[in-house]
Amino acid sequence: MSPEGQQEPVAERGNAGMFVPRFAERASKSATETLAFKFGGSSLLGADRMLHAASLVRAAAAAANVVAVVSAMSGVTNRLIEAAKKAQEGNTGEAAAVVDALRKQHEAALTTLIHHENERARIRRCLEEVLAEGRRLCEGTALLRELTPRTLDAISSLGERLSAPLVAAAIRELGLPSEAIEATELIVTDAFHGGAEPQMQLTRAKSQARLRPLLEKGIAPVVTGFIGATAAGQLTTLGRGGSDYSATILGAAMDADEVIIWTDVDGVLTADPRLVAEARTIPVISYREAAELAYFGAKVLHPKTLNPVVQAAIPVWIRNSFAPERPGTKITPEGRSIGGGVKALTAIRDVTLISVGGPGIVGLPDVLGRTFSTTAEVRANVLLISQSSSQNDICFIVATVDAQRTVEALRKEFAQDLAHHKVEHITVDSNVAIVAVVGENMRGTPGIAGKTFNALGRENVNLIAIAQGSSECNISFVIEEQAVKTALITTHREFGLDASPS
Ligand code: ASP
Ligand code: MG
């Protein structure tokens, strides 16, 4: 690299006036590097943010192939789901009002973004088609008073189908050719609506066939996040917050060198800064640690995000689109150790403790098996399991949204045993939260549990259940909901997470 090369303008200037320094380093690298970018809803809220996202894509595209994956504008998916529920109640008026509000919101962005009348009209037609589909789906739902998971997917996916054409148009406004693509053309999934799983081989074949020629022509694809389709072409969604997952699925399918998730925070933090003022950004973290944190409620990543990239060891960055000059967090296969072994803390609220038990279960060897085949049947995500050695009680935690259907299924499964008092109770407590202490290097570091529980004891935080997996990179405990903040602050301090990372 020539010294001149290094001194070249270190930034591309987007219309939003933000400088994007990091990509300048790549200017001398091989032009065939492929990056998958993902922009979350808050990074796309309104024309200015979209243009800014577009400028990040354009800057990076000067030296790499960039595939952008976009979420719906912030709040849109929630409103679509509301519209679907209204339609199900037969309330077509309110459902239509939501669709109309979305039309206005996207139209406003379109007007600000695109100056050329023809181009604007062209995109408007795209948006109108999607909106018309939304209206028809709501009408159909209202007519039948039935909202199937398949229809809910079709309705909730409209937000991404509206944002992608706008972002592609914004990129073109900045002079870079770009095309919006619906992920139904790329990501092949199973038919589990609302939480579909990708089929990677088919996805890879489709993505390469569709995206590679565009990249070779210098066109930046903008792909709808959150969405996939079955092999038969039926639209599915990957679950709420699934655009992160879309980005890593496509990153893996396209053999990307890096996946960069642009969000509205500086990266993965040592704790939720709203609860722990001293929280800091972690510079490097391992897949394992990040997955553990995501799984345990750190809102920064969809829990499945890292699955697709593990095998190919593709690094994933979490970076702040509002402050692209900050380095963010790099998620790598190894991470980097810091003293003490504890990297971060996280808390999950909105969880429910379910316990199945009574003295009678001691002699029932299949209670455990039946309990968890039942949770699996209703696809309840079990976040934590704990069984006392007396075997009187199995308790486990699920997300509160899954709790009712889980308990109903369990009561059905154990109806006979409950009637004969072999199982005494199936109880539910939703006034709880999980706090997890996470760090890969906790493995083999004695005393971490002791230190944690001492600190909590000092602060009078009562522990309801404790679990440590044999992976030893996570100690989780269940406490009363109202003790979360105290527990986090104390533990954060105890492990010196407020000190500068090494
Ligand atoms: N728009 C979808 C959601 O809100 C997916 C995403 O944002 O990642 O869940
Ligand atoms: Mg999101």
Short mmCIF file of C-alpha atoms and ligand atoms in Angstrom, two decimals:
data_model
loop_
_atom_site.label_atom_id
_atom_site.label_comp_id
_atom_site.label_asym_id
_atom_site.label_seq_id
_atom_site.Cartn_x
_atom_site.Cartn_y
_atom_site.Cartn_z
CA MET A 1 0.00 0.00 0.00
CA SER A 2 1.53 3.34 -0.97
CA PRO A 3 1.67 6.06 1.64
CA GLU A 4 -0.41 8.11 -0.69
CA GLY A 5 -2.98 5.42 -0.76
CA GLN A 6 -3.21 5.67 2.98
CA GLN A 7 -3.67 9.38 2.86
CA GLU A 8 -6.40 9.30 0.34
CA PRO A 9 -9.63 10.79 1.55
CA VAL A 10 -10.34 8.48 4.42
CA ALA A 11 -14.01 8.80 4.00
CA GLU A 12 -16.85 8.80 1.62
CA ARG A 13 -19.29 11.50 2.35
CA GLY A 14 -22.89 10.41 2.27
CA ASN A 15 -25.66 12.94 1.88
CA ALA A 16 -26.31 12.56 5.55
CA GLY A 17 -22.92 14.21 6.03
CA MET A 18 -21.45 11.36 8.03
CA PHE A 19 -17.92 10.19 7.52
CA VAL A 20 -17.24 6.55 7.14
CA PRO A 21 -13.59 6.09 7.86
CA ARG A 22 -13.12 2.38 8.34
CA PHE A 23 -13.65 1.31 4.78
CA ALA A 24 -10.85 3.47 3.48
CA GLU A 25 -8.45 0.83 4.79
CA ARG A 26 -9.94 -1.59 2.37
CA ALA A 27 -9.32 0.57 -0.65
CA SER A 28 -6.17 -1.29 -1.52
CA LYS A 29 -7.52 -4.74 -0.69
CA SER A 30 -8.78 -7.17 -3.19
CA ALA A 31 -11.89 -5.85 -4.84
CA THR A 32 -13.52 -9.21 -4.60
CA GLU A 33 -14.03 -9.09 -0.86
CA THR A 34 -17.70 -9.60 -0.05
CA LEU A 35 -19.45 -7.94 2.85
CA ALA A 36 -22.97 -8.55 4.09
CA PHE A 37 -24.46 -5.47 5.71
CA LYS A 38 -27.59 -5.49 7.77
CA PHE A 39 -29.50 -2.39 8.72
CA GLY A 40 -31.96 -2.59 11.56
CA GLY A 41 -35.23 -0.70 11.71
CA SER A 42 -33.91 2.26 13.66
CA SER A 43 -31.12 2.70 11.12
CA LEU A 44 -33.81 3.11 8.44
CA LEU A 45 -36.35 5.25 10.21
CA GLY A 46 -37.04 8.01 7.69
CA ALA A 47 -35.37 9.33 4.57
CA ASP A 48 -32.32 10.75 6.36
CA ARG A 49 -31.46 7.51 8.05
CA MET A 50 -32.02 5.57 4.84
CA LEU A 51 -29.74 7.89 2.95
CA HIS A 52 -27.16 7.51 5.63
CA ALA A 53 -27.40 3.72 5.42
CA ALA A 54 -27.09 4.06 1.65
CA SER A 55 -23.94 6.12 2.11
CA LEU A 56 -22.42 3.38 4.25
CA VAL A 57 -23.14 0.88 1.48
CA ARG A 58 -21.74 3.15 -1.20
CA ALA A 59 -18.58 3.84 0.77
CA ALA A 60 -17.91 0.15 1.33
CA ALA A 61 -18.82 -0.76 -2.23
CA ALA A 62 -15.88 1.28 -3.47
CA ALA A 63 -13.66 -1.60 -2.42
CA ALA A 64 -15.85 -4.63 -1.85
CA ASN A 65 -18.96 -6.43 -2.99
CA VAL A 66 -21.71 -5.41 -0.65
CA VAL A 67 -24.96 -7.25 -0.09
CA ALA A 68 -27.30 -5.18 2.08
CA VAL A 69 -30.04 -6.78 4.14
CA VAL A 70 -32.70 -4.50 5.54
CA SER A 71 -35.30 -4.66 8.27
CA ALA A 72 -38.60 -2.89 8.13
CA MET A 73 -38.57 0.67 9.39
CA SER A 74 -38.66 0.66 13.15
CA GLY A 75 -42.13 -0.12 14.55
CA VAL A 76 -43.61 -1.20 11.23
CA THR A 77 -43.64 -4.94 11.90
CA ASN A 78 -45.42 -4.38 15.21
CA ARG A 79 -48.06 -2.31 13.50
CA LEU A 80 -48.55 -4.88 10.76
CA ILE A 81 -49.08 -7.58 13.34
CA GLU A 82 -51.60 -5.33 15.06
CA ALA A 83 -53.38 -4.82 11.74
CA ALA A 84 -53.50 -8.58 11.24
CA LYS A 85 -55.04 -9.04 14.69
CA LYS A 86 -57.59 -6.31 14.03
CA ALA A 87 -58.50 -7.98 10.77
CA GLN A 88 -58.93 -11.27 12.58
CA GLU A 89 -61.41 -9.58 14.89
CA GLY A 90 -63.27 -8.46 11.79
CA ASN A 91 -62.19 -4.87 12.25
CA THR A 92 -61.34 -4.07 8.64
CA GLY A 93 -61.47 -0.33 9.27
CA GLU A 94 -58.60 -0.34 11.73
CA ALA A 95 -56.57 -2.78 9.68
CA ALA A 96 -56.98 -0.58 6.63
CA ALA A 97 -56.03 2.47 8.69
CA VAL A 98 -52.72 0.84 9.61
CA VAL A 99 -51.96 0.02 5.98
CA ASP A 100 -52.83 3.59 5.06
CA ALA A 101 -50.55 5.02 7.74
CA LEU A 102 -47.74 2.84 6.42
CA ARG A 103 -48.41 4.10 2.92
CA LYS A 104 -48.04 7.69 4.14
CA GLN A 105 -44.89 6.92 6.10
CA HIS A 106 -43.17 5.26 3.14
CA GLU A 107 -44.47 7.84 0.70
CA ALA A 108 -42.94 10.59 2.84
CA ALA A 109 -39.57 8.84 2.77
CA LEU A 110 -39.91 8.33 -0.98
CA THR A 111 -40.65 11.99 -1.63
CA THR A 112 -37.64 13.15 0.33
CA LEU A 113 -35.31 10.50 -1.06
CA ILE A 114 -36.00 10.50 -4.76
CA HIS A 115 -35.90 13.64 -6.76
CA HIS A 116 -36.56 12.34 -10.22
CA GLU A 117 -40.30 12.17 -10.88
CA ASN A 118 -40.14 9.08 -13.14
CA GLU A 119 -38.04 7.17 -10.70
CA ARG A 120 -40.30 8.20 -7.88
CA ALA A 121 -43.37 7.01 -9.78
CA ARG A 122 -41.69 3.70 -10.51
CA ILE A 123 -40.88 3.03 -6.86
CA ARG A 124 -44.30 4.25 -5.80
CA ARG A 125 -45.83 1.56 -8.03
CA CYS A 126 -43.68 -1.08 -6.29
CA LEU A 127 -44.78 0.15 -2.88
CA GLU A 128 -48.42 0.36 -3.94
CA GLU A 129 -48.34 -3.25 -5.08
CA VAL A 130 -47.05 -4.38 -1.71
CA LEU A 131 -49.61 -2.25 0.12
CA ALA A 132 -52.44 -3.55 -2.05
CA GLU A 133 -51.36 -7.07 -1.18
CA GLY A 134 -51.46 -6.05 2.48
CA ARG A 135 -55.00 -4.73 2.12
CA ARG A 136 -56.16 -7.90 0.39
CA LEU A 137 -54.56 -10.09 3.05
CA CYS A 138 -56.29 -8.11 5.79
CA GLU A 139 -59.62 -8.27 3.98
CA GLY A 140 -59.30 -12.02 3.53
CA THR A 141 -58.44 -12.42 7.19
CA ALA A 142 -61.41 -10.29 8.23
CA LEU A 143 -63.72 -12.24 6.00
CA LEU A 144 -62.70 -15.57 7.49
CA ARG A 145 -62.06 -14.19 10.98
CA GLU A 146 -59.11 -16.46 10.92
CA LEU A 147 -55.44 -15.60 11.04
CA THR A 148 -53.29 -18.55 10.11
CA PRO A 149 -49.54 -18.46 10.83
CA ARG A 150 -49.05 -18.43 7.09
CA THR A 151 -51.18 -15.32 6.63
CA LEU A 152 -49.57 -13.64 9.62
CA ASP A 153 -46.20 -14.20 7.97
CA ALA A 154 -47.46 -12.71 4.73
CA ILE A 155 -48.76 -9.64 6.54
CA SER A 156 -45.84 -9.12 8.91
CA SER A 157 -43.32 -9.37 6.07
CA LEU A 158 -44.73 -6.33 4.29
CA GLY A 159 -42.48 -3.91 6.18
CA GLU A 160 -39.28 -5.33 4.71
CA ARG A 161 -40.88 -5.45 1.29
CA LEU A 162 -41.56 -1.72 1.64
CA SER A 163 -38.18 -0.68 3.01
CA ALA A 164 -35.96 -2.58 0.57
CA PRO A 165 -37.06 -0.72 -2.60
CA LEU A 166 -36.57 2.60 -0.78
CA VAL A 167 -33.06 1.75 0.40
CA ALA A 168 -32.10 0.51 -3.07
CA ALA A 169 -33.43 3.76 -4.51
CA ALA A 170 -31.44 5.75 -1.95
CA ILE A 171 -28.26 3.91 -2.97
CA ARG A 172 -28.95 4.68 -6.62
CA GLU A 173 -29.46 8.34 -5.68
CA LEU A 174 -25.87 8.28 -4.44
CA GLY A 175 -24.71 7.03 -7.82
CA LEU A 176 -24.28 3.33 -7.09
CA PRO A 177 -26.39 0.87 -9.08
CA SER A 178 -28.62 -1.09 -6.74
CA GLU A 179 -31.52 -3.48 -6.91
CA ALA A 180 -34.10 -4.47 -4.29
CA ILE A 181 -34.58 -8.22 -4.00
CA GLU A 182 -37.13 -10.17 -2.03
CA ALA A 183 -35.52 -12.86 0.05
CA THR A 184 -38.21 -15.30 -1.06
CA GLU A 185 -35.98 -15.59 -4.12
CA LEU A 186 -32.93 -16.45 -2.06
CA ILE A 187 -33.56 -18.01 1.33
CA VAL A 188 -35.17 -21.45 1.28
CA THR A 189 -36.70 -22.50 4.59
CA ASP A 190 -38.82 -25.19 6.15
CA ALA A 191 -42.53 -24.47 6.53
CA PHE A 192 -42.51 -23.46 10.20
CA HIS A 193 -44.26 -20.13 9.87
CA GLY A 194 -43.21 -17.48 12.34
CA GLY A 195 -39.84 -19.10 13.01
CA ALA A 196 -38.70 -20.88 9.89
CA GLU A 197 -35.30 -22.54 9.60
CA PRO A 198 -33.13 -22.07 6.53
CA GLN A 199 -32.03 -24.91 4.31
CA MET A 200 -28.53 -23.81 3.65
CA GLN A 201 -27.64 -25.79 0.56
CA LEU A 202 -30.65 -24.68 -1.40
CA THR A 203 -30.22 -21.16 -0.08
CA ARG A 204 -26.61 -21.07 -1.17
CA ALA A 205 -27.46 -22.25 -4.68
CA LYS A 206 -30.25 -19.71 -5.10
CA SER A 207 -28.35 -16.82 -3.56
CA GLN A 208 -25.22 -17.40 -5.60
CA ALA A 209 -27.22 -17.73 -8.81
CA ARG A 210 -29.21 -14.57 -8.17
CA LEU A 211 -26.73 -12.27 -6.43
CA ARG A 212 -23.35 -13.15 -7.91
CA PRO A 213 -24.16 -11.78 -11.39
CA LEU A 214 -25.39 -8.54 -9.83
CA LEU A 215 -22.23 -8.14 -7.77
CA GLU A 216 -20.11 -8.84 -10.82
CA LYS A 217 -21.86 -6.00 -12.59
CA GLY A 218 -21.23 -3.67 -9.67
CA ILE A 219 -24.86 -3.66 -8.57
CA ALA A 220 -25.50 -3.62 -4.82
CA PRO A 221 -28.39 -5.95 -3.94
CA VAL A 222 -30.70 -4.79 -1.15
CA VAL A 223 -32.43 -7.83 0.27
CA THR A 224 -35.48 -7.93 2.51
CA GLY A 225 -34.49 -9.27 5.92
CA PHE A 226 -36.74 -11.49 8.06
CA ILE A 227 -38.25 -13.34 5.09
CA GLY A 228 -37.70 -16.61 3.32
CA ALA A 229 -39.80 -19.06 1.35
CA THR A 230 -40.33 -22.79 1.37
CA ALA A 231 -39.01 -24.81 -1.55
CA ALA A 232 -42.55 -24.60 -2.92
CA GLY A 233 -42.37 -20.82 -2.82
CA GLN A 234 -44.59 -20.13 0.19
CA LEU A 235 -43.42 -17.05 2.10
CA THR A 236 -42.16 -17.65 5.63
CA THR A 237 -40.55 -15.49 8.30
CA LEU A 238 -37.55 -16.33 10.43
CA GLY A 239 -39.03 -15.00 13.67
CA ARG A 240 -39.12 -11.55 15.22
CA GLY A 241 -35.88 -9.68 14.89
CA GLY A 242 -34.90 -12.19 12.22
CA SER A 243 -33.15 -9.79 9.86
CA ASP A 244 -29.86 -10.36 11.69
CA TYR A 245 -30.32 -14.01 10.94
CA SER A 246 -31.06 -13.22 7.30
CA ALA A 247 -27.77 -11.33 7.10
CA THR A 248 -25.68 -14.21 8.39
CA ILE A 249 -27.61 -16.74 6.30
CA LEU A 250 -26.83 -14.69 3.20
CA GLY A 251 -23.31 -13.95 4.42
CA ALA A 252 -22.64 -17.67 4.67
CA ALA A 253 -24.41 -18.42 1.39
CA MET A 254 -22.35 -15.80 -0.41
CA ASP A 255 -19.04 -16.74 1.29
CA ALA A 256 -18.83 -13.24 2.72
CA ASP A 257 -15.61 -12.13 4.37
CA GLU A 258 -17.51 -10.29 7.06
CA VAL A 259 -21.04 -9.63 8.17
CA ILE A 260 -21.68 -6.18 9.59
CA ILE A 261 -24.80 -5.57 11.58
CA TRP A 262 -25.52 -1.87 11.70
CA THR A 263 -27.64 -1.03 14.66
CA ASP A 264 -28.28 1.83 17.05
CA VAL A 265 -25.86 0.86 19.80
CA ASP A 266 -22.06 0.78 19.86
CA GLY A 267 -21.77 -3.00 19.88
CA VAL A 268 -22.12 -5.71 22.46
CA LEU A 269 -22.02 -4.11 25.88
CA THR A 270 -20.94 -5.53 29.22
CA ALA A 271 -24.52 -4.97 30.44
CA ASP A 272 -27.67 -3.10 29.50
CA PRO A 273 -26.66 0.56 29.86
CA ARG A 274 -30.17 1.53 30.87
CA LEU A 275 -29.71 -0.55 33.99
CA VAL A 276 -25.96 -0.33 34.53
CA ALA A 277 -24.57 3.14 33.92
CA GLU A 278 -20.96 1.87 33.85
CA ALA A 279 -21.59 -0.58 30.98
CA ARG A 280 -18.94 -0.59 28.26
CA THR A 281 -18.58 -1.80 24.71
CA ILE A 282 -16.72 -5.10 24.38
CA PRO A 283 -14.18 -4.89 21.52
CA VAL A 284 -13.89 -8.60 20.73
CA ILE A 285 -16.10 -11.43 21.79
CA SER A 286 -16.39 -15.07 20.76
CA TYR A 287 -19.29 -16.61 18.86
CA ARG A 288 -20.08 -18.60 21.90
CA GLU A 289 -20.19 -15.66 24.23
CA ALA A 290 -22.22 -13.57 21.82
CA ALA A 291 -24.65 -16.41 21.23
CA GLU A 292 -24.97 -16.96 24.94
CA LEU A 293 -25.70 -13.27 25.46
CA ALA A 294 -28.17 -13.15 22.60
CA TYR A 295 -29.90 -16.23 23.83
CA PHE A 296 -30.05 -14.74 27.28
CA GLY A 297 -31.81 -11.61 26.25
CA ALA A 298 -29.13 -9.12 25.23
CA LYS A 299 -31.23 -7.39 22.60
CA VAL A 300 -28.31 -6.90 20.27
CA LEU A 301 -28.61 -10.06 18.17
CA HIS A 302 -31.25 -12.54 17.18
CA PRO A 303 -30.27 -15.72 19.06
CA LYS A 304 -29.81 -17.79 15.92
CA THR A 305 -27.72 -15.16 14.17
CA LEU A 306 -24.38 -16.87 14.59
CA ASN A 307 -25.41 -20.39 13.57
CA PRO A 308 -24.88 -19.91 9.83
CA VAL A 309 -21.40 -18.37 10.12
CA VAL A 310 -19.77 -20.67 12.67
CA GLN A 311 -18.61 -23.27 10.21
CA ALA A 312 -16.99 -20.83 7.82
CA ALA A 313 -15.69 -18.73 10.75
CA ILE A 314 -16.97 -15.50 9.23
CA PRO A 315 -16.54 -12.61 11.65
CA VAL A 316 -19.66 -10.64 12.53
CA TRP A 317 -19.45 -7.01 13.54
CA ILE A 318 -21.99 -5.11 15.55
CA ARG A 319 -21.61 -1.45 14.75
CA ASN A 320 -23.48 1.76 15.37
CA SER A 321 -24.88 3.23 12.17
CA PHE A 322 -25.39 6.48 14.05
CA ALA A 323 -21.67 6.60 14.92
CA PRO A 324 -19.86 4.64 12.19
CA GLU A 325 -16.51 6.03 13.27
CA ARG A 326 -16.66 3.88 16.41
CA PRO A 327 -15.15 0.45 16.07
CA GLY A 328 -18.03 -1.62 17.43
CA THR A 329 -17.73 -5.22 18.57
CA LYS A 330 -16.15 -7.95 16.52
CA ILE A 331 -17.54 -11.41 17.03
CA THR A 332 -14.95 -14.02 16.10
CA PRO A 333 -14.49 -17.76 16.60
CA GLU A 334 -12.07 -17.22 19.51
CA GLY A 335 -12.96 -13.86 20.97
CA ARG A 336 -10.31 -12.52 23.26
CA SER A 337 -9.82 -13.26 26.87
CA ILE A 338 -9.94 -10.64 29.52
CA GLY A 339 -8.99 -11.04 33.12
CA GLY A 340 -11.38 -12.82 35.40
CA GLY A 341 -13.11 -14.60 32.59
CA VAL A 342 -16.41 -12.78 32.85
CA LYS A 343 -17.20 -10.80 29.72
CA ALA A 344 -20.71 -9.57 30.18
CA LEU A 345 -23.97 -9.82 32.04
CA THR A 346 -27.42 -10.01 30.71
CA ALA A 347 -30.92 -10.24 32.02
CA ILE A 348 -34.05 -11.66 30.53
CA ARG A 349 -37.33 -10.37 31.76
CA ASP A 350 -40.71 -11.42 30.43
CA VAL A 351 -39.98 -14.97 31.37
CA THR A 352 -42.02 -17.45 33.36
CA LEU A 353 -40.90 -20.14 35.73
CA ILE A 354 -42.85 -23.36 35.34
CA SER A 355 -42.43 -26.15 37.78
CA VAL A 356 -43.64 -29.70 37.51
CA GLY A 357 -43.39 -31.73 40.61
CA GLY A 358 -44.36 -33.07 43.95
CA PRO A 359 -42.94 -35.97 45.98
CA GLY A 360 -44.74 -38.42 43.71
CA ILE A 361 -42.50 -37.75 40.73
CA VAL A 362 -39.51 -39.36 42.38
CA GLY A 363 -40.50 -42.76 41.12
CA LEU A 364 -41.61 -41.58 37.69
CA PRO A 365 -38.63 -41.88 35.42
CA ASP A 366 -40.33 -40.44 32.40
CA VAL A 367 -41.44 -37.10 33.85
CA LEU A 368 -38.37 -35.33 32.60
CA GLY A 369 -38.70 -36.79 29.14
CA ARG A 370 -42.38 -36.08 28.86
CA THR A 371 -42.00 -32.55 30.18
CA PHE A 372 -39.49 -31.60 27.56
CA SER A 373 -41.06 -33.44 24.68
CA THR A 374 -44.14 -31.42 25.51
CA THR A 375 -42.24 -28.13 25.45
CA ALA A 376 -40.69 -29.19 22.17
CA GLU A 377 -44.06 -30.04 20.68
CA VAL A 378 -45.37 -26.56 21.35
CA ARG A 379 -42.02 -25.12 20.24
CA ALA A 380 -41.54 -23.30 23.52
CA ASN A 381 -38.00 -22.14 23.88
CA VAL A 382 -36.68 -23.43 27.19
CA LEU A 383 -34.20 -20.91 28.54
CA LEU A 384 -33.10 -22.61 31.72
CA ILE A 385 -33.67 -25.89 33.46
CA SER A 386 -33.03 -26.83 37.03
CA GLN A 387 -33.84 -29.96 38.91
CA SER A 388 -33.17 -30.41 42.57
CA SER A 389 -31.26 -33.53 43.50
CA SER A 390 -34.19 -34.77 45.54
CA GLN A 391 -35.96 -34.90 42.18
CA ASN A 392 -39.07 -33.43 43.69
CA ASP A 393 -39.31 -30.69 41.25
CA ILE A 394 -38.33 -29.89 37.73
CA CYS A 395 -38.38 -26.22 37.07
CA PHE A 396 -37.67 -24.45 33.89
CA ILE A 397 -38.04 -21.09 32.31
CA VAL A 398 -39.77 -20.15 29.10
CA ALA A 399 -40.57 -16.79 27.55
CA THR A 400 -43.82 -15.48 29.00
CA VAL A 401 -45.39 -15.44 25.54
CA ASP A 402 -44.88 -19.19 25.38
CA ALA A 403 -45.97 -19.87 28.95
CA GLN A 404 -49.70 -20.33 28.58
CA ARG A 405 -49.54 -22.78 25.73
CA THR A 406 -46.75 -24.66 27.45
CA VAL A 407 -48.67 -25.02 30.70
CA GLU A 408 -51.82 -26.06 28.89
CA ALA A 409 -49.91 -28.70 26.99
CA LEU A 410 -48.26 -29.95 30.19
CA ARG A 411 -51.57 -30.16 32.05
CA LYS A 412 -52.90 -32.22 29.20
CA GLU A 413 -49.84 -34.45 29.05
CA PHE A 414 -49.91 -35.06 32.80
CA ALA A 415 -53.70 -35.12 33.23
CA GLN A 416 -53.70 -38.73 34.39
CA ASP A 417 -50.76 -38.27 36.73
CA LEU A 418 -52.28 -35.15 38.23
CA ALA A 419 -55.56 -36.99 38.77
CA HIS A 420 -53.70 -39.79 40.55
CA HIS A 421 -51.47 -37.36 42.45
CA LYS A 422 -48.34 -38.79 40.94
CA VAL A 423 -47.62 -35.29 39.79
CA GLU A 424 -48.80 -32.90 42.49
CA HIS A 425 -48.53 -29.62 40.75
CA ILE A 426 -47.72 -27.70 37.66
CA THR A 427 -47.14 -24.15 38.83
CA VAL A 428 -46.37 -20.92 37.10
CA ASP A 429 -44.57 -17.79 38.29
CA SER A 430 -44.11 -14.92 35.90
CA ASN A 431 -42.69 -12.49 38.40
CA VAL A 432 -39.14 -13.64 37.71
CA ALA A 433 -36.16 -12.81 35.56
CA ILE A 434 -32.96 -14.57 34.58
CA VAL A 435 -29.58 -12.98 35.00
CA ALA A 436 -26.68 -14.62 33.20
CA VAL A 437 -22.97 -14.12 33.79
CA VAL A 438 -21.21 -14.93 30.54
CA GLY A 439 -17.61 -15.46 29.53
CA GLU A 440 -15.83 -18.21 27.68
CA ASN A 441 -12.81 -18.04 29.95
CA MET A 442 -14.87 -18.70 33.00
CA ARG A 443 -14.20 -22.31 32.11
CA GLY A 444 -11.70 -23.61 34.56
CA THR A 445 -11.65 -20.38 36.54
CA PRO A 446 -12.76 -21.38 39.99
CA GLY A 447 -14.63 -19.07 42.25
CA ILE A 448 -16.80 -17.26 39.76
CA ALA A 449 -20.01 -18.74 41.05
CA GLY A 450 -18.90 -18.09 44.60
CA LYS A 451 -18.03 -14.51 43.87
CA THR A 452 -21.32 -13.93 42.11
CA PHE A 453 -23.44 -15.40 44.84
CA ASN A 454 -21.50 -13.66 47.60
CA ALA A 455 -22.08 -10.34 45.93
CA LEU A 456 -25.76 -11.08 45.52
CA GLY A 457 -26.05 -12.26 49.09
CA ARG A 458 -24.56 -8.99 50.33
CA GLU A 459 -27.27 -7.14 48.46
CA ASN A 460 -30.02 -9.44 49.72
CA VAL A 461 -30.93 -10.72 46.29
CA ASN A 462 -32.81 -13.95 46.74
CA LEU A 463 -31.91 -16.75 44.32
CA ILE A 464 -34.81 -18.87 43.15
CA ALA A 465 -32.89 -21.25 40.89
CA ILE A 466 -29.37 -21.57 39.55
CA ALA A 467 -27.96 -23.24 36.47
CA GLN A 468 -24.53 -23.64 35.02
CA GLY A 469 -24.12 -25.58 31.84
CA SER A 470 -21.16 -27.89 31.56
CA SER A 471 -19.79 -25.55 28.90
CA GLU A 472 -19.07 -23.34 31.89
CA CYS A 473 -19.35 -20.19 29.88
CA ASN A 474 -22.55 -19.14 31.52
CA ILE A 475 -23.87 -19.10 35.04
CA SER A 476 -27.51 -18.17 35.12
CA PHE A 477 -29.74 -17.54 38.03
CA VAL A 478 -33.39 -16.85 38.47
CA ILE A 479 -34.37 -13.98 40.71
CA GLU A 480 -37.42 -11.90 41.39
CA GLU A 481 -38.06 -9.46 38.62
CA GLN A 482 -37.65 -6.38 40.81
CA ALA A 483 -34.15 -7.41 41.89
CA VAL A 484 -32.69 -7.36 38.37
CA LYS A 485 -31.14 -3.93 38.47
CA THR A 486 -29.46 -4.48 41.83
CA ALA A 487 -28.19 -7.88 40.72
CA LEU A 488 -26.68 -6.48 37.53
CA ILE A 489 -25.03 -3.47 39.15
CA THR A 490 -23.50 -5.55 41.93
CA THR A 491 -22.19 -8.28 39.67
CA HIS A 492 -20.88 -5.79 37.12
CA ARG A 493 -18.86 -4.12 39.83
CA GLU A 494 -17.77 -7.38 41.41
CA PHE A 495 -16.11 -8.52 38.18
CA GLY A 496 -14.63 -5.14 37.34
CA LEU A 497 -16.50 -4.92 34.05
CA ASP A 498 -16.60 -1.16 34.36
CA ALA A 499 -12.82 -1.00 33.95
CA SER A 500 -11.36 -0.37 30.48
CA PRO A 501 -11.19 -3.56 28.47
CA SER A 502 -7.66 -4.77 27.84
N1 ASP B 1 -38.89 -6.45 11.07
C1 ASP B 1 -38.75 -7.69 11.76
C2 ASP B 1 -39.13 -7.51 13.21
O1 ASP B 1 -39.40 -6.41 13.64
C3 ASP B 1 -37.40 -8.28 11.61
C4 ASP B 1 -36.27 -7.44 12.16
O2 ASP B 1 -36.44 -6.26 12.46
O3 ASP B 1 -35.18 -7.98 12.29
O4 ASP B 1 -39.19 -8.45 13.92
MG MG B 2 -35.04 -5.30 14.50
#
